[in-house]
PDB file of C-alpha atoms in Angstrom:
ATOM      1  CA  UNK U   1    -132.475 -69.574   4.371  1.00 75.00           C
ATOM      2  CA  UNK U   2    -129.520 -67.923   2.698  1.00 82.00           C
ATOM      3  CA  UNK U   3    -128.181 -69.200  -0.582  1.00 83.00           C
ATOM      4  CA  UNK U   4    -124.683 -69.929   0.703  1.00 83.00           C
ATOM      5  CA  UNK U   5    -125.949 -71.784   3.790  1.00 86.00           C
ATOM      6  CA  UNK U   6    -127.555 -74.608   1.862  1.00 89.00           C
ATOM      7  CA  UNK U   7    -125.946 -77.911   1.051  1.00 91.00           C
ATOM      8  CA  UNK U   8    -127.913 -78.213  -2.201  1.00 91.00           C
ATOM      9  CA  UNK U   9    -126.326 -75.096  -3.715  1.00 92.00           C
ATOM     10  CA  UNK U  10    -122.825 -76.460  -3.356  1.00 94.00           C
ATOM     11  CA  UNK U  11    -123.787 -79.921  -4.563  1.00 94.00           C
ATOM     12  CA  UNK U  12    -125.468 -78.474  -7.636  1.00 94.00           C
ATOM     13  CA  UNK U  13    -122.467 -76.264  -8.395  1.00 95.00           C
ATOM     14  CA  UNK U  14    -120.155 -79.272  -8.074  1.00 95.00           C
ATOM     15  CA  UNK U  15    -122.456 -81.178 -10.429  1.00 96.00           C
ATOM     16  CA  UNK U  16    -122.258 -78.396 -13.029  1.00 96.00           C
ATOM     17  CA  UNK U  17    -118.465 -78.302 -12.760  1.00 96.00           C
ATOM     18  CA  UNK U  18    -118.295 -82.100 -13.066  1.00 96.00           C
ATOM     19  CA  UNK U  19    -120.486 -82.143 -16.162  1.00 96.00           C
ATOM     20  CA  UNK U  20    -118.456 -79.393 -17.834  1.00 96.00           C
ATOM     21  CA  UNK U  21    -115.285 -81.381 -17.124  1.00 96.00           C
ATOM     22  CA  UNK U  22    -116.857 -84.594 -18.398  1.00 95.00           C
ATOM     23  CA  UNK U  23    -117.884 -82.889 -21.622  1.00 95.00           C
ATOM     24  CA  UNK U  24    -114.324 -81.630 -22.025  1.00 94.00           C
ATOM     25  CA  UNK U  25    -112.860 -85.110 -21.540  1.00 94.00           C
ATOM     26  CA  UNK U  26    -115.239 -86.543 -24.134  1.00 93.00           C
ATOM     27  CA  UNK U  27    -115.124 -83.781 -26.729  1.00 91.00           C
ATOM     28  CA  UNK U  28    -111.596 -82.354 -26.720  1.00 89.00           C
ATOM     29  CA  UNK U  29    -108.773 -83.998 -28.631  1.00 87.00           C
ATOM     30  CA  UNK U  30    -105.676 -82.259 -27.343  1.00 89.00           C
ATOM     31  CA  UNK U  31    -104.084 -84.199 -24.480  1.00 90.00           C
ATOM     32  CA  UNK U  32    -103.461 -81.008 -22.494  1.00 92.00           C
ATOM     33  CA  UNK U  33    -107.117 -79.951 -22.844  1.00 92.00           C
ATOM     34  CA  UNK U  34    -108.179 -83.355 -21.529  1.00 94.00           C
ATOM     35  CA  UNK U  35    -105.860 -82.929 -18.547  1.00 94.00           C
ATOM     36  CA  UNK U  36    -107.427 -79.513 -17.828  1.00 95.00           C
ATOM     37  CA  UNK U  37    -110.898 -81.095 -17.904  1.00 95.00           C
ATOM     38  CA  UNK U  38    -109.756 -83.805 -15.477  1.00 95.00           C
ATOM     39  CA  UNK U  39    -108.606 -81.074 -13.099  1.00 94.00           C
ATOM     40  CA  UNK U  40    -112.119 -79.596 -13.238  1.00 95.00           C
ATOM     41  CA  UNK U  41    -113.622 -82.974 -12.338  1.00 96.00           C
ATOM     42  CA  UNK U  42    -111.245 -83.361  -9.394  1.00 95.00           C
ATOM     43  CA  UNK U  43    -112.240 -79.894  -8.181  1.00 95.00           C
ATOM     44  CA  UNK U  44    -115.907 -80.851  -8.320  1.00 96.00           C
ATOM     45  CA  UNK U  45    -115.105 -83.821  -6.074  1.00 95.00           C
ATOM     46  CA  UNK U  46    -113.252 -81.527  -3.668  1.00 95.00           C
ATOM     47  CA  UNK U  47    -116.233 -79.160  -3.481  1.00 95.00           C
ATOM     48  CA  UNK U  48    -118.484 -82.106  -2.637  1.00 95.00           C
ATOM     49  CA  UNK U  49    -116.196 -83.276   0.153  1.00 94.00           C
ATOM     50  CA  UNK U  50    -115.936 -79.766   1.609  1.00 94.00           C
ATOM     51  CA  UNK U  51    -119.709 -79.224   1.437  1.00 94.00           C
ATOM     52  CA  UNK U  52    -120.494 -82.497   3.215  1.00 93.00           C
ATOM     53  CA  UNK U  53    -117.777 -81.625   5.698  1.00 92.00           C
ATOM     54  CA  UNK U  54    -119.359 -78.230   6.383  1.00 91.00           C
ATOM     55  CA  UNK U  55    -122.968 -79.349   6.689  1.00 91.00           C
ATOM     56  CA  UNK U  56    -123.097 -83.011   7.726  1.00 91.00           C
ATOM     57  CA  UNK U  57    -119.857 -84.487   9.058  1.00 88.00           C
ATOM     58  CA  UNK U  58    -119.282 -85.030  12.770  1.00 89.00           C
ATOM     59  CA  UNK U  59    -115.687 -83.833  12.694  1.00 88.00           C
ATOM     60  CA  UNK U  60    -114.841 -80.868  10.430  1.00 88.00           C
ATOM     61  CA  UNK U  61    -111.173 -81.867  10.086  1.00 91.00           C
ATOM     62  CA  UNK U  62    -111.789 -85.030   8.062  1.00 91.00           C
ATOM     63  CA  UNK U  63    -113.142 -83.394   4.911  1.00 91.00           C
ATOM     64  CA  UNK U  64    -110.370 -80.817   4.850  1.00 93.00           C
ATOM     65  CA  UNK U  65    -107.709 -83.518   5.160  1.00 93.00           C
ATOM     66  CA  UNK U  66    -109.322 -85.481   2.330  1.00 93.00           C
ATOM     67  CA  UNK U  67    -109.402 -82.361   0.164  1.00 94.00           C
ATOM     68  CA  UNK U  68    -105.711 -81.734   0.836  1.00 93.00           C
ATOM     69  CA  UNK U  69    -105.044 -85.361  -0.125  1.00 94.00           C
ATOM     70  CA  UNK U  70    -106.965 -84.899  -3.390  1.00 94.00           C
ATOM     71  CA  UNK U  71    -104.893 -81.793  -4.170  1.00 94.00           C
ATOM     72  CA  UNK U  72    -101.614 -83.630  -3.586  1.00 93.00           C
ATOM     73  CA  UNK U  73    -102.701 -86.552  -5.758  1.00 94.00           C
ATOM     74  CA  UNK U  74    -103.846 -84.115  -8.457  1.00 94.00           C
ATOM     75  CA  UNK U  75    -100.447 -82.404  -8.392  1.00 93.00           C
ATOM     76  CA  UNK U  76     -98.653 -85.744  -8.772  1.00 94.00           C
ATOM     77  CA  UNK U  77    -101.043 -86.769 -11.537  1.00 94.00           C
ATOM     78  CA  UNK U  78    -100.506 -83.500 -13.408  1.00 93.00           C
ATOM     79  CA  UNK U  79     -96.715 -83.824 -13.200  1.00 93.00           C
ATOM     80  CA  UNK U  80     -96.757 -87.396 -14.544  1.00 94.00           C
ATOM     81  CA  UNK U  81     -99.335 -86.632 -17.241  1.00 93.00           C
ATOM     82  CA  UNK U  82     -97.463 -83.549 -18.476  1.00 92.00           C
ATOM     83  CA  UNK U  83     -94.182 -85.455 -18.690  1.00 92.00           C
ATOM     84  CA  UNK U  84     -95.961 -88.201 -20.654  1.00 91.00           C
ATOM     85  CA  UNK U  85     -97.435 -85.526 -22.959  1.00 91.00           C
ATOM     86  CA  UNK U  86     -93.989 -84.054 -23.601  1.00 90.00           C
ATOM     87  CA  UNK U  87     -92.603 -87.542 -24.310  1.00 89.00           C
ATOM     88  CA  UNK U  88     -95.509 -88.334 -26.669  1.00 87.00           C
ATOM     89  CA  UNK U  89     -94.982 -85.065 -28.523  1.00 88.00           C
ATOM     90  CA  UNK U  90     -91.294 -85.808 -28.948  1.00 86.00           C
ATOM     91  CA  UNK U  91     -92.078 -89.274 -30.291  1.00 84.00           C
ATOM     92  CA  UNK U  92     -95.088 -88.554 -32.531  1.00 84.00           C
ATOM     93  CA  UNK U  93     -94.753 -84.790 -33.208  1.00 82.00           C
ATOM     94  CA  UNK U  94     -98.375 -84.315 -32.195  1.00 82.00           C
ATOM     95  CA  UNK U  95    -100.465 -84.325 -29.016  1.00 82.00           C
ATOM     96  CA  UNK U  96    -103.739 -84.968 -30.787  1.00 83.00           C
ATOM     97  CA  UNK U  97    -105.234 -88.184 -29.421  1.00 83.00           C
ATOM     98  CA  UNK U  98    -106.553 -89.146 -32.828  1.00 81.00           C
ATOM     99  CA  UNK U  99    -103.017 -89.286 -34.186  1.00 79.00           C
ATOM    100  CA  UNK U 100    -101.508 -91.158 -31.232  1.00 77.00           C
ATOM    101  CA  UNK U 101    -102.561 -94.579 -32.522  1.00 78.00           C
ATOM    102  CA  UNK U 102     -99.258 -96.456 -32.339  1.00 76.00           C
ATOM    103  CA  UNK U 103    -100.800 -99.324 -30.408  1.00 76.00           C
ATOM    104  CA  UNK U 104    -103.574 -99.945 -32.924  1.00 76.00           C
ATOM    105  CA  UNK U 105    -103.136-103.445 -34.405  1.00 66.00           C
TER     106      UNK U 105
ATOM    107  CA  UNK T  18    -123.622 -42.775   2.457  1.00 57.00           C
ATOM    108  CA  UNK T  19    -125.379 -43.785   5.665  1.00 65.00           C
ATOM    109  CA  UNK T  20    -128.494 -44.730   3.718  1.00 69.00           C
ATOM    110  CA  UNK T  21    -126.437 -46.926   1.420  1.00 71.00           C
ATOM    111  CA  UNK T  22    -124.750 -48.788   4.248  1.00 71.00           C
ATOM    112  CA  UNK T  23    -128.132 -49.306   5.893  1.00 73.00           C
ATOM    113  CA  UNK T  24    -129.488 -50.688   2.648  1.00 76.00           C
ATOM    114  CA  UNK T  25    -126.709 -53.232   2.154  1.00 80.00           C
ATOM    115  CA  UNK T  26    -126.921 -55.635   5.050  1.00 84.00           C
ATOM    116  CA  UNK T  27    -124.140 -58.185   5.602  1.00 85.00           C
ATOM    117  CA  UNK T  28    -126.467 -60.907   4.323  1.00 87.00           C
ATOM    118  CA  UNK T  29    -127.013 -59.146   1.020  1.00 88.00           C
ATOM    119  CA  UNK T  30    -123.306 -58.422   0.612  1.00 89.00           C
ATOM    120  CA  UNK T  31    -122.418 -62.045   1.345  1.00 90.00           C
ATOM    121  CA  UNK T  32    -125.038 -63.358  -1.075  1.00 91.00           C
ATOM    122  CA  UNK T  33    -123.868 -60.972  -3.797  1.00 92.00           C
ATOM    123  CA  UNK T  34    -120.248 -62.030  -3.417  1.00 93.00           C
ATOM    124  CA  UNK T  35    -121.343 -65.685  -3.371  1.00 93.00           C
ATOM    125  CA  UNK T  36    -123.225 -65.254  -6.656  1.00 94.00           C
ATOM    126  CA  UNK T  37    -120.182 -63.495  -8.104  1.00 95.00           C
ATOM    127  CA  UNK T  38    -117.931 -66.395  -7.060  1.00 95.00           C
ATOM    128  CA  UNK T  39    -120.330 -68.934  -8.576  1.00 95.00           C
ATOM    129  CA  UNK T  40    -120.383 -66.957 -11.830  1.00 95.00           C
ATOM    130  CA  UNK T  41    -116.562 -66.801 -11.824  1.00 94.00           C
ATOM    131  CA  UNK T  42    -116.294 -70.564 -11.287  1.00 95.00           C
ATOM    132  CA  UNK T  43    -118.704 -71.566 -14.030  1.00 95.00           C
ATOM    133  CA  UNK T  44    -117.511 -68.914 -16.493  1.00 95.00           C
ATOM    134  CA  UNK T  45    -113.897 -70.028 -15.973  1.00 95.00           C
ATOM    135  CA  UNK T  46    -114.842 -73.669 -16.425  1.00 95.00           C
ATOM    136  CA  UNK T  47    -116.685 -72.864 -19.667  1.00 95.00           C
ATOM    137  CA  UNK T  48    -113.608 -71.043 -21.011  1.00 95.00           C
ATOM    138  CA  UNK T  49    -111.381 -73.918 -19.858  1.00 94.00           C
ATOM    139  CA  UNK T  50    -113.397 -76.378 -21.911  1.00 93.00           C
ATOM    140  CA  UNK T  51    -114.834 -74.324 -24.757  1.00 89.00           C
ATOM    141  CA  UNK T  52    -112.083 -72.027 -26.032  1.00 87.00           C
ATOM    142  CA  UNK T  53    -110.100 -73.257 -29.024  1.00 86.00           C
ATOM    143  CA  UNK T  54    -106.774 -71.707 -28.043  1.00 87.00           C
ATOM    144  CA  UNK T  55    -105.108 -74.011 -25.525  1.00 89.00           C
ATOM    145  CA  UNK T  56    -103.579 -71.069 -23.675  1.00 90.00           C
ATOM    146  CA  UNK T  57    -107.035 -69.563 -23.085  1.00 92.00           C
ATOM    147  CA  UNK T  58    -108.033 -72.933 -21.644  1.00 93.00           C
ATOM    148  CA  UNK T  59    -105.331 -72.684 -18.977  1.00 94.00           C
ATOM    149  CA  UNK T  60    -106.333 -69.110 -18.106  1.00 95.00           C
ATOM    150  CA  UNK T  61    -109.962 -70.209 -17.797  1.00 95.00           C
ATOM    151  CA  UNK T  62    -108.881 -73.041 -15.507  1.00 95.00           C
ATOM    152  CA  UNK T  63    -107.032 -70.537 -13.303  1.00 95.00           C
ATOM    153  CA  UNK T  64    -110.131 -68.295 -13.092  1.00 95.00           C
ATOM    154  CA  UNK T  65    -112.303 -71.286 -12.222  1.00 96.00           C
ATOM    155  CA  UNK T  66    -109.882 -72.430  -9.530  1.00 95.00           C
ATOM    156  CA  UNK T  67    -109.914 -68.969  -7.956  1.00 95.00           C
ATOM    157  CA  UNK T  68    -113.697 -69.304  -7.805  1.00 95.00           C
ATOM    158  CA  UNK T  69    -113.413 -72.713  -6.138  1.00 95.00           C
ATOM    159  CA  UNK T  70    -111.025 -71.212  -3.572  1.00 95.00           C
ATOM    160  CA  UNK T  71    -113.678 -68.562  -2.839  1.00 95.00           C
ATOM    161  CA  UNK T  72    -116.230 -71.347  -2.320  1.00 94.00           C
ATOM    162  CA  UNK T  73    -113.891 -72.961   0.202  1.00 94.00           C
ATOM    163  CA  UNK T  74    -113.782 -69.664   2.106  1.00 94.00           C
ATOM    164  CA  UNK T  75    -117.575 -69.741   2.193  1.00 93.00           C
ATOM    165  CA  UNK T  76    -117.354 -73.318   3.476  1.00 92.00           C
ATOM    166  CA  UNK T  77    -115.432 -72.148   6.565  1.00 89.00           C
ATOM    167  CA  UNK T  78    -111.984 -73.373   5.478  1.00 91.00           C
ATOM    168  CA  UNK T  79    -109.627 -70.512   4.563  1.00 92.00           C
ATOM    169  CA  UNK T  80    -106.641 -72.855   4.962  1.00 93.00           C
ATOM    170  CA  UNK T  81    -107.824 -75.190   2.210  1.00 93.00           C
ATOM    171  CA  UNK T  82    -108.680 -72.156   0.063  1.00 95.00           C
ATOM    172  CA  UNK T  83    -105.109 -70.877   0.374  1.00 94.00           C
ATOM    173  CA  UNK T  84    -103.791 -74.342  -0.453  1.00 92.00           C
ATOM    174  CA  UNK T  85    -106.056 -74.433  -3.502  1.00 92.00           C
ATOM    175  CA  UNK T  86    -104.603 -71.177  -4.826  1.00 94.00           C
ATOM    176  CA  UNK T  87    -101.055 -72.223  -3.950  1.00 93.00           C
ATOM    177  CA  UNK T  88    -101.142 -75.726  -5.436  1.00 92.00           C
ATOM    178  CA  UNK T  89    -103.602 -75.445  -8.307  1.00 91.00           C
ATOM    179  CA  UNK T  90    -103.164 -71.889  -9.574  1.00 91.00           C
ATOM    180  CA  UNK T  91     -99.550 -71.575  -8.509  1.00 91.00           C
ATOM    181  CA  UNK T  92     -98.175 -74.971  -9.441  1.00 91.00           C
ATOM    182  CA  UNK T  93    -100.441 -76.968 -11.752  1.00 93.00           C
ATOM    183  CA  UNK T  94    -101.414 -74.119 -14.088  1.00 93.00           C
ATOM    184  CA  UNK T  95     -97.763 -73.063 -14.432  1.00 93.00           C
ATOM    185  CA  UNK T  96     -96.759 -76.673 -15.130  1.00 92.00           C
ATOM    186  CA  UNK T  97     -99.437 -76.891 -17.827  1.00 93.00           C
ATOM    187  CA  UNK T  98     -98.103 -73.645 -19.359  1.00 92.00           C
ATOM    188  CA  UNK T  99     -94.625 -75.229 -19.522  1.00 91.00           C
ATOM    189  CA  UNK T 100     -96.038 -78.337 -21.173  1.00 90.00           C
ATOM    190  CA  UNK T 101     -97.807 -76.145 -23.762  1.00 91.00           C
ATOM    191  CA  UNK T 102     -94.546 -74.385 -24.538  1.00 90.00           C
ATOM    192  CA  UNK T 103     -92.680 -77.691 -24.846  1.00 87.00           C
ATOM    193  CA  UNK T 104     -95.252 -79.329 -27.105  1.00 84.00           C
ATOM    194  CA  UNK T 105     -97.220 -78.398 -30.209  1.00 76.00           C
ATOM    195  CA  UNK T 106     -96.783 -74.827 -31.519  1.00 76.00           C
ATOM    196  CA  UNK T 107    -100.005 -72.822 -31.422  1.00 74.00           C
ATOM    197  CA  UNK T 108     -99.836 -71.500 -34.985  1.00 74.00           C
ATOM    198  CA  UNK T 109    -100.197 -74.904 -36.637  1.00 73.00           C
ATOM    199  CA  UNK T 110    -103.578 -75.435 -38.360  1.00 71.00           C
ATOM    200  CA  UNK T 111    -105.778 -77.786 -36.376  1.00 72.00           C
ATOM    201  CA  UNK T 112    -108.032 -80.382 -37.962  1.00 72.00           C
ATOM    202  CA  UNK T 113    -111.696 -79.332 -37.905  1.00 75.00           C
ATOM    203  CA  UNK T 114    -113.950 -80.645 -35.167  1.00 76.00           C
ATOM    204  CA  UNK T 115    -116.368 -83.354 -36.100  1.00 82.00           C
ATOM    205  CA  UNK T 116    -119.959 -82.362 -35.320  1.00 87.00           C
ATOM    206  CA  UNK T 117    -121.071 -85.885 -34.474  1.00 89.00           C
ATOM    207  CA  UNK T 118    -118.507 -86.449 -31.750  1.00 89.00           C
ATOM    208  CA  UNK T 119    -119.259 -83.060 -30.145  1.00 90.00           C
ATOM    209  CA  UNK T 120    -122.964 -83.839 -30.167  1.00 93.00           C
ATOM    210  CA  UNK T 121    -122.283 -87.274 -28.671  1.00 93.00           C
ATOM    211  CA  UNK T 122    -120.146 -85.804 -25.901  1.00 93.00           C
ATOM    212  CA  UNK T 123    -122.778 -83.147 -25.132  1.00 94.00           C
ATOM    213  CA  UNK T 124    -125.519 -85.766 -25.062  1.00 95.00           C
ATOM    214  CA  UNK T 125    -123.569 -88.072 -22.746  1.00 95.00           C
ATOM    215  CA  UNK T 126    -122.625 -85.282 -20.361  1.00 95.00           C
ATOM    216  CA  UNK T 127    -126.186 -83.908 -20.463  1.00 95.00           C
ATOM    217  CA  UNK T 128    -127.676 -87.315 -19.644  1.00 96.00           C
ATOM    218  CA  UNK T 129    -125.414 -87.646 -16.604  1.00 96.00           C
ATOM    219  CA  UNK T 130    -126.294 -84.070 -15.590  1.00 96.00           C
ATOM    220  CA  UNK T 131    -130.024 -84.821 -15.691  1.00 96.00           C
ATOM    221  CA  UNK T 132    -129.623 -88.119 -13.827  1.00 96.00           C
ATOM    222  CA  UNK T 133    -127.467 -86.704 -11.029  1.00 95.00           C
ATOM    223  CA  UNK T 134    -129.586 -83.545 -10.826  1.00 95.00           C
ATOM    224  CA  UNK T 135    -132.775 -85.562 -10.284  1.00 95.00           C
ATOM    225  CA  UNK T 136    -130.931 -87.694  -7.723  1.00 94.00           C
ATOM    226  CA  UNK T 137    -129.801 -84.535  -5.941  1.00 92.00           C
ATOM    227  CA  UNK T 138    -133.342 -83.190  -5.857  1.00 91.00           C
ATOM    228  CA  UNK T 139    -134.765 -86.403  -4.430  1.00 92.00           C
ATOM    229  CA  UNK T 140    -132.240 -87.002  -1.663  1.00 90.00           C
ATOM    230  CA  UNK T 141    -132.654 -85.643   1.850  1.00 90.00           C
ATOM    231  CA  UNK T 142    -129.460 -85.307   3.839  1.00 89.00           C
ATOM    232  CA  UNK T 143    -129.380 -85.766   7.602  1.00 88.00           C
ATOM    233  CA  UNK T 144    -126.503 -84.203   9.536  1.00 87.00           C
ATOM    234  CA  UNK T 145    -124.574 -86.140  12.148  1.00 86.00           C
ATOM    235  CA  UNK T 146    -126.039 -86.052  15.630  1.00 86.00           C
ATOM    236  CA  UNK T 147    -122.945 -84.781  17.425  1.00 87.00           C
ATOM    237  CA  UNK T 148    -121.000 -82.228  15.407  1.00 86.00           C
ATOM    238  CA  UNK T 149    -117.750 -80.738  16.583  1.00 85.00           C
ATOM    239  CA  UNK T 150    -117.472 -76.958  16.148  1.00 82.00           C
ATOM    240  CA  UNK T 151    -113.690 -76.737  16.168  1.00 84.00           C
ATOM    241  CA  UNK T 152    -112.704 -75.239  12.805  1.00 85.00           C
ATOM    242  CA  UNK T 153    -109.270 -73.860  13.697  1.00 88.00           C
ATOM    243  CA  UNK T 154    -106.182 -74.520  11.587  1.00 90.00           C
ATOM    244  CA  UNK T 155    -104.309 -75.665  14.698  1.00 92.00           C
ATOM    245  CA  UNK T 156    -106.669 -78.631  14.959  1.00 91.00           C
ATOM    246  CA  UNK T 157    -105.980 -79.600  11.351  1.00 91.00           C
ATOM    247  CA  UNK T 158    -102.258 -79.552  12.108  1.00 91.00           C
ATOM    248  CA  UNK T 159    -102.708 -81.713  15.204  1.00 93.00           C
ATOM    249  CA  UNK T 160    -104.796 -84.231  13.287  1.00 92.00           C
ATOM    250  CA  UNK T 161    -102.354 -84.325  10.360  1.00 91.00           C
ATOM    251  CA  UNK T 162     -99.526 -85.279  12.706  1.00 92.00           C
ATOM    252  CA  UNK T 163    -101.485 -87.693  14.890  1.00 93.00           C
ATOM    253  CA  UNK T 164    -104.567 -89.440  13.496  1.00 91.00           C
ATOM    254  CA  UNK T 165    -103.805 -88.812   9.830  1.00 92.00           C
ATOM    255  CA  UNK T 166    -100.006 -89.117   9.939  1.00 94.00           C
ATOM    256  CA  UNK T 167    -100.248 -91.971   7.425  1.00 93.00           C
ATOM    257  CA  UNK T 168    -101.885 -89.676   4.852  1.00 92.00           C
ATOM    258  CA  UNK T 169     -99.213 -87.054   5.450  1.00 91.00           C
ATOM    259  CA  UNK T 170     -96.365 -89.529   4.912  1.00 94.00           C
ATOM    260  CA  UNK T 171     -98.114 -91.193   1.987  1.00 93.00           C
ATOM    261  CA  UNK T 172     -98.498 -87.833   0.230  1.00 93.00           C
ATOM    262  CA  UNK T 173     -94.818 -87.032   0.646  1.00 94.00           C
ATOM    263  CA  UNK T 174     -93.825 -90.442  -0.716  1.00 96.00           C
ATOM    264  CA  UNK T 175     -96.278 -90.090  -3.625  1.00 95.00           C
ATOM    265  CA  UNK T 176     -94.916 -86.661  -4.554  1.00 94.00           C
ATOM    266  CA  UNK T 177     -91.334 -87.974  -4.459  1.00 96.00           C
ATOM    267  CA  UNK T 178     -92.183 -90.930  -6.696  1.00 95.00           C
ATOM    268  CA  UNK T 179     -94.162 -88.694  -9.076  1.00 94.00           C
ATOM    269  CA  UNK T 180     -91.254 -86.245  -9.303  1.00 93.00           C
ATOM    270  CA  UNK T 181     -88.757 -88.997 -10.146  1.00 94.00           C
ATOM    271  CA  UNK T 182     -91.181 -90.573 -12.601  1.00 93.00           C
ATOM    272  CA  UNK T 183     -91.821 -87.258 -14.338  1.00 92.00           C
ATOM    273  CA  UNK T 184     -88.094 -86.606 -14.731  1.00 91.00           C
ATOM    274  CA  UNK T 185     -87.425 -90.102 -16.099  1.00 91.00           C
ATOM    275  CA  UNK T 186     -90.399 -90.021 -18.490  1.00 89.00           C
ATOM    276  CA  UNK T 187     -89.721 -86.567 -19.871  1.00 85.00           C
ATOM    277  CA  UNK T 188     -85.997 -87.231 -20.294  1.00 83.00           C
ATOM    278  CA  UNK T 189     -86.465 -90.349 -22.409  1.00 72.00           C
ATOM    279  CA  UNK T 190     -85.463 -90.031 -26.056  1.00 61.00           C
ATOM    280  CA  UNK T 191     -82.685 -87.544 -25.415  1.00 62.00           C
ATOM    281  CA  UNK T 192     -79.033 -88.473 -25.623  1.00 60.00           C
ATOM    282  CA  UNK T 193     -76.730 -88.862 -22.673  1.00 57.00           C
ATOM    283  CA  UNK T 194     -76.109 -85.591 -20.801  1.00 52.00           C
TER     284      UNK T 194
END
């Protein structure tokens, strides 16, 4: 059995990518770095969908359509998040999440 | 020359390029999360996304791989670069990292890694009984305009709303044009 013909390989790779992204979301403090980590997590989800689509699904179109949908939603999310980041920087002169504490009571 | 080409079978070449793509993906992701310079983070993300596109080629979907490069590397990474330029300058001193929070994040992520890894090892997957073998791009196009037309329209509406929202949000705080 070849390495690239096994479902487990792809699932494990997606898991590694997801965990790296999760660590980034938890550990980083710059808003842009957190957004980058979220993109990694979304890519891990896409890899999972494509792997199940390749090895298990009855119709190979479905997984590809879902992956395209994830990409479009990720693009919209990135646009909104980046505009919010720019607005936050203009308001607070910092994009460090530990300094953006305006809402604290 | 002949001996070399006899030695490298297509299987070995494919496996070698697959390992290379995996290494590219994980290395890029590590740079995207670990480097301190935010610009290096974006470059690492781009490298990682190229690796993911290569994985999609291995998963029989060159169309989605092209879309991945076009949308993620071509659009999202460039947008992030613009946001970096419009926000905090890179030369400012950054506050030091706190060791405790880093350790906590590593522990949390590691716990989830172990849990999901054990789950992955335990599960046996059964493929569907009847599997279609039609992988052509034409079929994707037909499905997108017939069965999945709602997704297609929904995506266009979502992108329009996101574009307007991004313009309105980023413009706020400036004076009248």
